[in-house]
């Protein structure tokens, strides 16, 4: 279907400038143009009589211009055009802002359709800037109208027009990607009908039919893609391992492992002795002890003469992993090295040398561990901490690097099972659903900001008992692309120091600091040299300070539920009773519900389910996080049934045609979908 790849600037009414604006929406060719789906619809069918309008509703009326439009210039940048229209029941006052040309557009005695929200009083109804068109040339009224997400330089009416043009231009070229038998078996409409009616539905029914088909297609392709990814990896030979006796490892630990930890380690040992490379996700709540599971896997690899790379999402975390793992592993004869941006040039050179000669068994760092200049003698295991920063495509790029190491992915973001099914479709999953013994739940309170005096008093009491506290404040956004986290954090820390706790030791940390500075602040806090750490979410993942007993989160409404849960997981990591206080003056229903969920449970899986209900799967499912194609039409909170249907259809197809060789077009399409996602990632 080469026509579908026609550049969008050749679509009638587009041209160079508009093509640039459209590109911001991801629209580059005909295909992406017609795949730019509405985010909502407005029912502009049927006109109301003016006398029947109620203030506050959005409605269509058919009105005749009753008086010459009056233009007035209020001041620079503010021009008004006012006119009055009537139908046989009543009159309606219209005001247009800054569209002076309208004065000569509307002519007395002509009839137009107006669509807008009704203002004024029941006896004197008004509309401001209503959409209008002539009664005899109706396009954007008299029907269900698509509403598209916009960007600067792209209006609804432009999108409306060019998508109409686009559909007309390529309707005949729209080949159906779904095999006919699949389409028929699941009563799905033809692709052409689907595209036409997702944009310009003739009625609700047509829209539902179109949407059903597109959701199915999306989920079907996704399932196929995941299958291909998985089978690609299962076709390769991984570094095969012999079984290893873990006793030496267990004996070196200061505690005994939980059953859940042991189960995960068993899963890993089983995977690593198979022919194909391991591809396993370990999912467990914060504090469930995933690091030790990783250590066991590293031990297993080292005993088999294989090197490991442990990647953390941030430098702080990499360093912390290094400091907590290296002493244990070195005692077991495993040689560890830390490799981050902060590593000096000389050390770096020597680490690189020792990695390629095999003198080092474990490299700990960030994603840079997989960059081109790092070569290993025999990389057998890659562990990534915090899956949500490490997508499918990075996993895929590993094998492209010519290595097929075992992969172990650790995530503290519990994913609802229904989503895990899709997101981790190419991974095996071990669930660590048990916390080490002696963990207490973290008492959580949601309060308004007028509680600050009490919170501060409580904080002071904890510090007097020898504990430490985190205070997290969200970034202050001065303008959209320049979030000033530095300011938010340092100002708050300063204020606390001068006005509230002149006698306590307060430090601030934020993402704009150099790794070295961050590290120093974090180290001081971990060593108990600071009482209060004021921070942005840089502490969100992983950093372990067992003496910290209070997590105070300001403007809690700015954070998602899962993020709040992650933050809370920074306390309660030692033997001290710990607390989380969420401060928010926002009384919006969503926010109240979210904070309530936090006070009611400490269970990450429950929180994740709740988050899914409140916010939808967008956050879990964005391509930024997982490297999967994002879902354009499907909404996994309400399309679950279709998900199962699409998944079973995909599985049926795979059973007949495992590598999709008999469905070449479909295969190309799926591959495109997944590589597109990969190339758009950085
Ligand atoms: P997470 O799953 O959040 O990564 P960690 O691996 O950081 O959790 O473990 C949290 C804390 O619990 C660490 O201080 C670790 O030493 C400790 N820990 C891990 N496993 C056990 C265990 N079986 N018994 C007691 N403490 C444990
Ligand atoms: Mg961890």
XYZ file of C-alpha atoms and ligand atoms in Angstrom:
710
model
C 0.000 0.000 0.000
C 2.542 2.632 -1.084
C -0.181 5.297 -1.416
C -0.702 5.251 2.304
C 2.842 6.431 2.747
C 2.252 9.502 0.626
C 3.682 12.497 2.455
C 0.985 14.473 4.206
C 2.093 17.716 2.560
C 0.627 16.475 -0.683
C -2.805 16.196 0.855
C -5.031 18.946 -0.446
C -5.022 21.944 1.882
C -1.863 20.988 3.769
C 1.390 22.283 2.283
C 4.779 22.803 3.928
C 3.863 24.954 6.919
C 0.891 22.921 7.985
C 2.782 19.696 7.434
C 5.299 20.938 10.014
C 2.570 21.577 12.544
C 0.923 18.249 11.826
C 4.222 16.507 12.346
C 4.083 17.558 15.982
C 1.046 15.330 16.253
C 2.920 12.448 14.690
C 1.123 12.951 11.386
C 3.559 12.562 8.515
C 1.819 10.566 5.817
C -1.643 9.514 4.771
C -1.564 6.496 7.002
C -0.731 8.428 10.153
C -3.214 11.104 9.150
C -6.178 8.784 8.991
C -4.921 6.955 12.068
C -5.086 10.158 14.075
C -8.205 9.271 15.980
C -10.614 11.627 17.737
C -10.347 11.872 21.500
C -14.060 12.592 21.814
C -17.193 13.317 19.831
C -19.842 15.985 19.987
C -23.361 15.191 19.070
C -24.390 18.135 16.951
C -27.353 16.464 15.377
C -30.711 18.140 15.679
C -31.292 21.799 16.407
C -33.019 23.101 19.495
C -35.476 25.916 19.542
C -33.948 28.960 21.173
C -36.767 29.106 23.701
C -35.934 25.564 24.810
C -32.260 26.244 25.550
C -31.126 25.831 29.127
C -28.200 27.758 30.511
C -25.132 25.560 30.878
C -25.923 23.072 28.117
C -24.118 22.844 24.800
C -26.488 22.879 21.879
C -27.174 23.608 18.245
C -29.660 26.208 17.155
C -30.787 27.431 13.785
C -30.993 31.214 13.849
C -31.576 34.053 11.443
C -29.468 37.141 11.793
C -31.890 39.772 13.076
C -29.689 42.831 13.230
C -26.575 44.201 11.650
C -23.536 42.877 13.624
C -21.956 45.575 15.836
C -18.201 45.684 16.120
C -16.439 47.429 18.966
C -12.817 47.953 19.747
C -12.417 47.697 23.513
C -8.668 48.042 23.717
C -5.573 46.756 21.997
C -6.009 43.044 21.544
C -9.691 43.021 22.394
C -12.271 43.417 19.658
C -15.864 42.306 19.922
C -18.504 41.504 17.353
C -22.025 41.224 18.750
C -25.158 40.182 16.959
C -28.609 38.938 17.670
C -30.207 35.955 15.957
C -33.782 34.724 16.201
C -35.880 31.725 15.394
C -39.647 31.528 15.620
C -39.492 31.075 19.403
C -36.969 33.543 20.845
C -33.786 35.569 20.382
C -30.174 34.683 21.141
C -27.310 37.128 21.713
C -23.944 36.178 20.237
C -20.521 37.569 21.045
C -17.323 36.838 19.132
C -13.944 37.873 20.479
C -11.165 39.129 18.246
C -12.728 38.090 14.965
C -13.558 41.542 13.659
C -13.930 40.205 10.124
C -17.136 38.482 11.200
C -18.867 41.835 11.098
C -19.068 41.534 7.359
C -19.586 37.756 7.320
C -23.010 37.694 8.907
C -25.742 39.371 6.901
C -29.105 40.371 8.212
C -31.779 37.908 7.124
C -29.411 34.992 6.505
C -29.778 31.785 8.478
C -26.953 29.912 10.167
C -26.486 26.968 12.451
C -24.756 27.882 15.722
C -23.225 25.415 18.111
C -21.959 26.429 21.498
C -22.496 26.481 25.185
C -25.499 28.403 26.438
C -24.815 31.286 28.797
C -26.683 34.243 30.227
C -30.026 33.943 31.998
C -33.106 31.906 31.039
C -34.711 35.101 29.702
C -31.693 36.377 27.905
C -29.668 33.495 26.502
C -26.231 34.098 24.983
C -23.393 32.246 23.347
C -19.735 33.239 23.151
C -17.707 32.271 20.093
C -20.146 29.596 18.934
C -19.179 27.478 15.958
C -21.299 28.469 12.988
C -21.958 27.489 9.421
C -24.532 28.285 6.790
C -27.676 26.281 6.940
C -27.306 25.174 3.334
C -23.694 23.982 3.638
C -23.562 22.024 6.853
C -20.371 20.153 7.645
C -19.535 20.518 11.301
C -23.076 20.526 12.594
C -26.057 18.284 12.017
C -23.973 15.231 12.786
C -21.743 13.565 15.336
C -18.526 15.558 15.084
C -15.041 14.268 15.944
C -12.929 16.213 18.448
C -9.194 15.765 17.988
C -6.295 16.412 20.323
C -4.656 19.599 19.070
C -1.334 21.361 19.049
C -0.209 24.894 18.229
C -1.034 25.740 14.636
C -3.518 22.905 14.202
C -7.206 23.624 14.757
C -10.168 21.282 14.919
C -11.426 22.542 11.618
C -8.071 22.012 9.918
C -7.851 18.439 11.165
C -11.432 17.865 10.245
C -10.806 19.037 6.699
C -7.516 17.290 6.049
C -8.619 14.018 7.576
C -11.688 14.153 5.369
C -9.391 14.772 2.393
C -7.061 12.013 3.507
C -9.821 9.466 3.843
C -11.190 10.322 0.430
C -7.725 10.083 -1.086
C -6.891 6.652 0.217
C -10.193 4.916 0.841
C -9.679 2.614 -2.117
C -6.176 1.698 -1.032
C -7.116 0.630 2.456
C -6.330 -3.046 2.347
C -7.570 -4.975 5.310
C -4.733 -6.092 7.515
C -6.947 -8.503 9.414
C -7.270 -11.864 7.694
C -10.813 -12.321 6.386
C -11.467 -15.404 8.450
C -10.494 -13.571 11.630
C -12.696 -10.657 10.667
C -15.663 -12.868 9.949
C -15.198 -15.103 12.963
C -15.273 -12.092 15.257
C -17.912 -10.097 13.372
C -15.642 -7.180 12.668
C -16.374 -4.546 10.055
C -14.119 -3.853 7.088
C -11.217 -1.487 7.628
C -12.659 1.109 5.302
C -15.907 1.305 7.204
C -13.931 1.436 10.444
C -11.775 4.404 9.441
C -14.681 6.296 7.945
C -16.839 5.883 11.005
C -14.245 6.366 13.707
C -13.832 9.867 12.246
C -17.215 10.673 10.808
C -19.749 8.283 12.289
C -23.213 8.332 10.798
C -24.617 7.408 14.196
C -23.666 5.933 17.577
C -24.071 2.453 16.303
C -21.672 2.935 13.424
C -19.168 4.459 15.812
C -19.393 1.487 18.141
C -18.884 -0.949 15.262
C -15.909 1.013 13.950
C -14.334 1.342 17.349
C -14.783 -2.331 18.154
C -12.967 -3.283 15.017
C -10.069 -0.897 15.611
C -9.642 -1.911 19.242
C -9.611 -5.529 18.230
C -7.051 -4.849 15.522
C -4.819 -2.935 17.883
C -4.821 -5.643 20.521
C -4.489 -8.375 17.941
C -1.395 -6.770 16.424
C 0.074 -6.154 19.831
C -0.333 -9.773 20.819
C 1.240 -10.912 17.560
C 4.122 -8.492 18.036
C 4.838 -9.716 21.525
C 4.750 -13.232 20.247
C 7.279 -12.445 17.535
C 9.568 -10.750 20.049
C 9.358 -13.730 22.289
C 9.882 -16.314 19.614
C 12.803 -14.331 18.294
C 14.507 -14.715 21.623
C 13.496 -18.303 22.143
C 15.052 -19.179 18.802
C 18.481 -18.184 20.034
C 20.903 -20.052 22.183
C 21.601 -18.526 25.558
C 24.674 -19.087 27.701
C 23.810 -22.482 29.104
C 24.542 -23.004 32.777
C 25.086 -25.928 35.083
C 23.151 -26.098 38.327
C 24.868 -24.477 41.231
C 24.730 -25.167 44.928
C 23.431 -22.012 46.574
C 24.453 -23.003 50.084
C 27.591 -20.866 50.083
C 25.474 -17.900 49.039
C 22.809 -18.508 51.669
C 25.445 -18.895 54.362
C 26.937 -15.510 53.496
C 23.642 -13.681 54.066
C 22.919 -11.959 57.384
C 19.331 -13.214 57.287
C 17.412 -16.134 55.879
C 15.503 -15.526 52.683
C 11.731 -15.438 52.554
C 9.895 -18.229 50.797
C 8.940 -15.841 48.027
C 12.594 -14.935 47.506
C 13.562 -18.596 47.365
C 10.822 -19.346 44.886
C 12.032 -16.583 42.597
C 15.609 -17.831 42.883
C 14.440 -21.341 41.970
C 12.663 -19.941 38.911
C 15.842 -18.164 37.889
C 18.085 -21.188 38.398
C 15.698 -23.260 36.302
C 15.648 -20.656 33.517
C 19.396 -20.320 33.393
C 19.963 -24.019 32.908
C 17.726 -24.020 29.813
C 18.932 -23.656 26.252
C 17.138 -20.431 25.556
C 18.077 -17.267 27.423
C 16.127 -16.400 30.518
C 13.623 -13.608 30.111
C 12.186 -13.104 33.545
C 10.487 -10.356 35.441
C 10.603 -10.347 39.213
C 7.736 -8.290 40.467
C 7.592 -7.405 44.120
C 6.538 -4.552 46.294
C 9.115 -2.088 47.609
C 11.134 -3.710 50.337
C 10.316 -7.266 49.336
C 14.033 -7.949 48.915
C 14.516 -8.109 45.178
C 18.157 -7.100 45.383
C 19.070 -10.383 47.071
C 17.301 -12.254 44.315
C 19.458 -10.439 41.797
C 22.518 -11.253 43.888
C 21.624 -14.925 43.768
C 21.358 -14.797 39.984
C 24.725 -13.026 39.760
C 26.232 -15.681 42.033
C 24.769 -18.371 39.793
C 26.241 -16.765 36.666
C 29.659 -16.242 38.258
C 29.823 -19.893 39.356
C 29.273 -20.702 35.697
C 32.111 -18.440 34.643
C 29.785 -15.785 33.249
C 29.888 -12.054 33.764
C 26.892 -10.022 34.875
C 25.759 -6.439 34.357
C 23.417 -4.850 36.876
C 21.696 -1.731 35.608
C 19.859 0.778 37.750
C 17.773 3.686 36.487
C 19.808 6.333 38.290
C 23.412 6.822 39.330
C 22.496 7.109 43.012
C 20.782 3.802 42.846
C 23.628 2.160 40.978
C 25.996 3.367 43.643
C 23.769 2.135 46.392
C 23.519 -1.270 44.775
C 27.253 -1.308 44.523
C 27.751 -0.415 48.164
C 25.245 -2.986 49.392
C 26.149 -5.830 47.035
C 29.881 -5.584 46.558
C 30.903 -6.495 50.139
C 28.670 -9.570 50.096
C 29.658 -10.709 46.619
C 33.366 -9.991 47.036
C 33.332 -12.274 50.051
C 32.008 -14.965 47.727
C 34.876 -14.355 45.334
C 32.902 -12.310 42.848
C 34.808 -9.269 41.626
C 32.589 -6.186 41.332
C 33.044 -2.793 39.699
C 30.995 0.362 39.592
C 30.803 2.180 36.289
C 28.890 5.448 36.119
C 29.256 8.896 34.601
C 31.003 9.909 37.810
C 33.695 7.273 37.381
C 37.016 9.016 36.691
C 38.690 8.467 33.337
C 41.508 6.359 34.699
C 39.343 4.081 36.778
C 36.974 3.830 33.879
C 39.698 2.715 31.499
C 40.883 0.091 33.897
C 37.347 -1.197 34.575
C 36.709 -1.441 30.844
C 39.908 -3.392 30.415
C 39.077 -5.762 33.212
C 35.584 -6.293 31.856
C 36.883 -7.280 28.473
C 39.568 -9.491 29.954
C 37.078 -11.125 32.297
C 38.826 -10.098 35.501
C 35.652 -8.409 36.693
C 32.581 -10.576 37.195
C 29.969 -7.944 37.873
C 29.569 -4.426 36.502
C 27.071 -2.182 38.253
C 25.908 1.021 36.593
C 23.218 2.627 34.479
C 22.156 1.918 30.895
C 25.617 3.006 29.837
C 26.760 -0.516 30.744
C 25.325 -1.658 27.438
C 26.793 1.118 25.327
C 29.053 0.295 22.441
C 32.361 1.059 24.142
C 31.772 -1.469 26.904
C 32.772 -4.959 25.893
C 32.623 -8.065 27.987
C 34.554 -11.235 27.789
C 31.455 -13.334 28.369
C 28.392 -11.397 29.417
C 25.942 -14.031 30.623
C 23.414 -12.127 32.702
C 21.857 -8.689 32.516
C 19.828 -7.523 35.485
C 17.794 -4.345 35.275
C 16.282 -2.746 38.305
C 12.968 -0.980 37.815
C 11.482 -2.348 34.683
C 9.405 0.726 34.003
C 12.496 2.564 32.818
C 13.673 -0.272 30.655
C 11.552 -1.109 27.671
C 10.996 -3.980 25.366
C 13.134 -2.398 22.693
C 16.167 -2.106 24.930
C 15.769 -5.760 25.668
C 15.596 -6.399 21.961
C 18.638 -4.235 21.266
C 20.649 -6.402 23.603
C 20.316 -9.400 21.407
C 21.106 -7.207 18.427
C 24.396 -6.479 20.135
C 25.304 -10.041 19.334
C 24.932 -11.210 22.870
C 22.097 -13.273 24.140
C 22.574 -13.055 27.864
C 20.014 -14.149 30.384
C 17.748 -11.279 31.312
C 16.386 -10.570 34.725
C 14.125 -7.590 35.173
C 13.105 -6.354 38.591
C 10.128 -4.143 39.108
C 8.660 -2.554 42.196
C 5.762 -1.212 40.197
C 3.146 -3.826 40.708
C 1.145 -4.192 37.551
C -2.433 -5.369 37.661
C -2.621 -8.861 36.283
C -4.748 -7.910 33.313
C -2.118 -5.445 32.190
C 0.812 -7.658 32.989
C -0.683 -10.043 30.485
C -0.090 -7.512 27.750
C 2.859 -5.493 28.928
C 4.981 -8.403 29.930
C 3.679 -10.672 27.253
C 7.227 -11.605 26.336
C 8.446 -12.211 29.879
C 8.012 -14.927 32.451
C 6.992 -13.540 35.785
C 7.944 -14.361 39.371
C 5.886 -12.600 41.982
C 7.485 -11.796 45.329
C 4.381 -11.439 47.422
C 5.924 -11.605 50.847
C 7.873 -9.060 52.858
C 10.836 -10.015 55.052
C 9.669 -10.774 58.588
C 9.306 -7.985 61.101
C 8.182 -5.370 58.585
C 5.537 -3.119 60.006
C 2.985 -1.389 57.906
C 3.541 2.309 57.389
C 0.842 4.406 59.030
C -0.385 6.815 56.436
C -2.333 10.031 56.934
C -3.867 12.436 54.447
C -4.149 15.967 55.786
C -4.678 19.570 54.716
C -1.868 22.095 54.782
C -3.223 23.741 57.925
C -1.875 20.647 59.705
C 1.679 21.789 59.144
C 2.296 22.917 62.731
C 1.297 19.506 63.998
C 3.261 17.670 61.339
C 6.357 19.695 62.141
C 5.912 18.962 65.844
C 5.628 15.280 65.057
C 8.703 15.417 62.855
C 10.632 17.117 65.634
C 9.617 14.384 68.058
C 10.807 11.653 65.682
C 14.123 13.393 65.142
C 14.517 13.714 68.911
C 14.139 9.950 69.051
C 17.004 9.639 66.594
C 15.021 9.123 63.400
C 15.274 10.919 60.068
C 12.660 12.262 57.688
C 12.109 12.810 53.993
C 10.126 15.724 52.706
C 9.166 15.507 49.065
C 7.855 18.506 47.194
C 6.774 18.477 43.577
C 8.496 20.562 40.978
C 7.321 24.123 40.650
C 6.525 24.686 37.041
C 7.204 28.244 36.016
C 6.450 27.645 32.412
C 5.683 24.482 30.623
C 9.070 23.291 29.563
C 11.203 24.670 32.366
C 10.267 22.916 35.553
C 12.286 24.471 38.323
C 12.722 21.707 40.790
C 15.852 23.252 42.143
C 13.974 26.303 43.287
C 11.122 24.367 44.849
C 13.436 22.194 46.839
C 16.053 24.697 47.918
C 13.506 27.346 48.849
C 11.543 24.937 50.943
C 14.651 23.639 52.640
C 15.756 27.180 53.387
C 12.417 28.144 54.789
C 12.381 25.112 57.058
C 15.876 25.851 58.243
C 15.275 29.491 59.082
C 11.686 29.467 60.216
C 10.870 26.042 61.589
C 13.880 23.928 62.475
C 16.859 26.241 63.001
C 18.428 23.590 65.238
C 18.058 20.604 62.889
C 20.292 19.486 60.068
C 18.485 19.931 56.776
C 19.713 19.068 53.312
C 18.217 19.377 49.859
C 18.572 17.136 46.845
C 17.210 17.476 43.334
C 17.755 16.136 39.869
C 19.673 19.177 38.607
C 22.574 18.527 40.957
C 25.717 16.872 39.690
C 25.905 13.150 40.390
C 28.752 13.823 42.799
C 26.766 16.382 44.768
C 23.723 14.144 44.880
C 25.833 11.307 45.999
C 27.383 13.365 48.786
C 23.986 14.515 50.062
C 22.572 11.016 49.873
C 25.582 9.543 51.627
C 25.370 12.090 54.422
C 21.713 11.301 54.881
C 22.320 7.557 54.847
C 25.087 8.041 57.410
C 22.698 9.887 59.710
C 24.487 13.213 59.345
C 21.307 14.942 58.194
C 17.958 14.918 59.951
C 15.702 16.045 57.165
C 16.163 15.527 53.459
C 14.084 17.801 51.263
C 13.833 16.271 47.854
C 12.087 15.927 44.547
C 11.234 12.491 43.312
C 14.900 11.653 42.699
C 14.557 9.494 45.784
C 11.584 7.713 44.302
C 13.288 4.502 43.457
C 15.310 2.302 45.624
C 17.484 4.436 47.855
C 17.685 2.668 51.174
C 17.992 4.504 54.502
C 16.693 2.227 57.251
C 16.726 4.970 59.879
C 14.275 7.172 57.974
C 10.870 6.922 59.618
C 8.808 9.735 58.134
C 7.881 10.466 54.554
C 6.164 13.817 54.266
C 4.774 14.536 50.820
C 3.741 18.105 50.045
C 1.148 18.835 47.358
C 0.372 15.166 47.217
C -2.188 15.846 44.485
C 0.688 16.279 42.046
C 1.681 12.639 42.243
C 0.102 9.528 40.834
C -1.014 6.815 43.160
C 1.715 4.400 42.206
C 4.281 7.133 42.590
C 3.012 7.956 46.073
C 3.311 4.314 46.941
C 6.866 4.196 45.646
C 7.768 7.234 47.693
C 6.204 5.770 50.794
C 8.370 2.705 50.259
C 11.414 4.821 51.138
C 10.500 4.574 54.814
C 9.740 1.530 56.907
C 12.923 -0.140 55.664
C 14.389 -0.676 59.095
C 13.078 -1.770 62.449
C 11.505 1.597 63.291
C 7.821 2.326 63.194
C 7.349 4.539 60.148
C 4.842 7.074 58.902
C 3.745 8.690 55.696
C 1.940 12.028 55.699
C 0.279 13.252 52.527
C -0.465 16.952 52.461
C -3.011 18.231 50.005
C -5.615 20.981 49.947
C -7.075 19.658 46.737
C -10.614 18.456 47.364
C -11.214 17.049 43.887
C -12.923 13.706 44.034
C -10.114 11.854 42.272
C -7.517 13.228 44.594
C -9.503 12.476 47.712
C -10.053 8.924 46.521
C -6.391 8.463 45.721
C -5.171 9.685 49.052
C -7.771 7.604 50.808
C -6.508 4.507 48.995
C -3.049 5.296 50.341
C -4.282 5.533 53.917
C -6.186 2.286 53.593
C -3.607 -0.110 52.240
C 0.111 -0.760 52.102
C -0.253 -3.368 49.405
C 1.270 -2.321 46.105
C -0.898 -4.618 44.042
C -4.088 -3.209 45.545
C -2.757 0.289 44.931
C -1.985 -0.552 41.330
C -5.504 -1.855 40.726
C -6.890 1.320 42.236
C -4.568 3.465 40.130
C -5.734 1.659 37.049
C -9.355 2.336 37.940
C -8.738 6.001 38.625
C -6.400 6.910 35.832
C -6.723 4.260 33.220
C -3.815 2.299 31.880
C -2.108 5.183 30.098
C 0.622 5.453 32.660
C 1.357 1.795 32.688
C 1.108 1.480 29.019
C 2.836 4.470 27.507
C 5.455 3.535 24.984
C 7.914 5.696 26.862
C 7.844 3.283 29.733
C 7.655 -0.054 28.102
C 8.689 0.364 24.545
C 5.449 -1.105 23.337
C 3.338 0.628 20.739
C 0.966 2.853 22.669
C -2.694 2.054 22.428
C -4.583 4.585 20.378
C -8.118 3.339 20.651
C -8.146 0.487 23.095
C -8.808 1.254 26.714
C -7.860 -1.720 28.784
C -10.081 -0.735 31.663
C -13.198 -1.292 29.617
C -12.035 -3.319 26.630
C -10.934 -6.368 28.564
C -13.368 -8.664 26.879
C -12.118 -7.595 23.483
C -8.574 -8.072 24.723
C -9.291 -11.690 25.484
C -11.018 -12.131 22.158
C -8.154 -10.539 20.228
C -5.595 -12.473 22.173
C -7.255 -15.789 21.486
C -7.597 -14.910 17.801
C -3.886 -14.100 17.695
C -3.043 -17.345 19.426
C -5.159 -19.311 16.979
C -3.350 -17.681 14.095
C 0.045 -18.344 15.663
C -0.852 -21.968 16.193
C -1.369 -22.291 12.421
C 1.403 -20.002 11.264
C 3.988 -19.499 13.984
C 6.283 -17.073 12.170
C 3.455 -15.477 10.168
C 5.179 -16.493 6.937
C 1.819 -17.206 5.339
C 0.637 -13.717 6.342
C 3.391 -11.576 4.919
C 1.532 -8.256 4.926
C 0.413 -8.770 8.479
C 3.901 -9.677 9.553
C 5.436 -6.601 7.966
C 2.818 -4.489 9.611
C 3.511 -5.911 13.064
C 7.243 -5.550 12.627
C 6.813 -1.964 11.528
C 4.710 -1.250 14.552
C 7.367 -2.524 16.894
C 10.400 -1.047 15.157
C 8.701 2.315 14.902
C 8.403 2.273 18.635
C 12.007 1.290 19.017
C 13.404 3.967 16.787
C 11.384 6.620 18.561
C 12.938 5.693 21.840
C 16.212 7.078 23.000
P 13.404 -4.063 47.050
O 12.558 -5.244 46.723
O 12.573 -2.833 47.289
O 14.503 -3.837 46.076
P 15.574 -4.522 48.826
O 16.177 -5.618 48.067
O 16.209 -3.193 48.729
O 14.052 -4.394 48.463
O 15.475 -4.976 50.337
C 14.998 -4.111 51.335
C 15.714 -4.361 52.636
O 15.348 -5.636 53.140
C 17.213 -4.366 52.488
O 17.749 -3.671 53.562
C 17.576 -5.851 52.514
O 18.854 -6.049 53.064
C 16.515 -6.407 53.449
N 16.171 -7.808 53.189
C 16.074 -8.421 52.010
N 15.712 -9.702 52.165
C 15.559 -9.905 53.473
C 15.200 -11.030 54.267
N 14.904 -12.208 53.717
N 15.148 -10.873 55.591
C 15.430 -9.684 56.146
N 15.785 -8.595 55.475
C 15.852 -8.693 54.151
Mg 15.217 -2.413 44.853
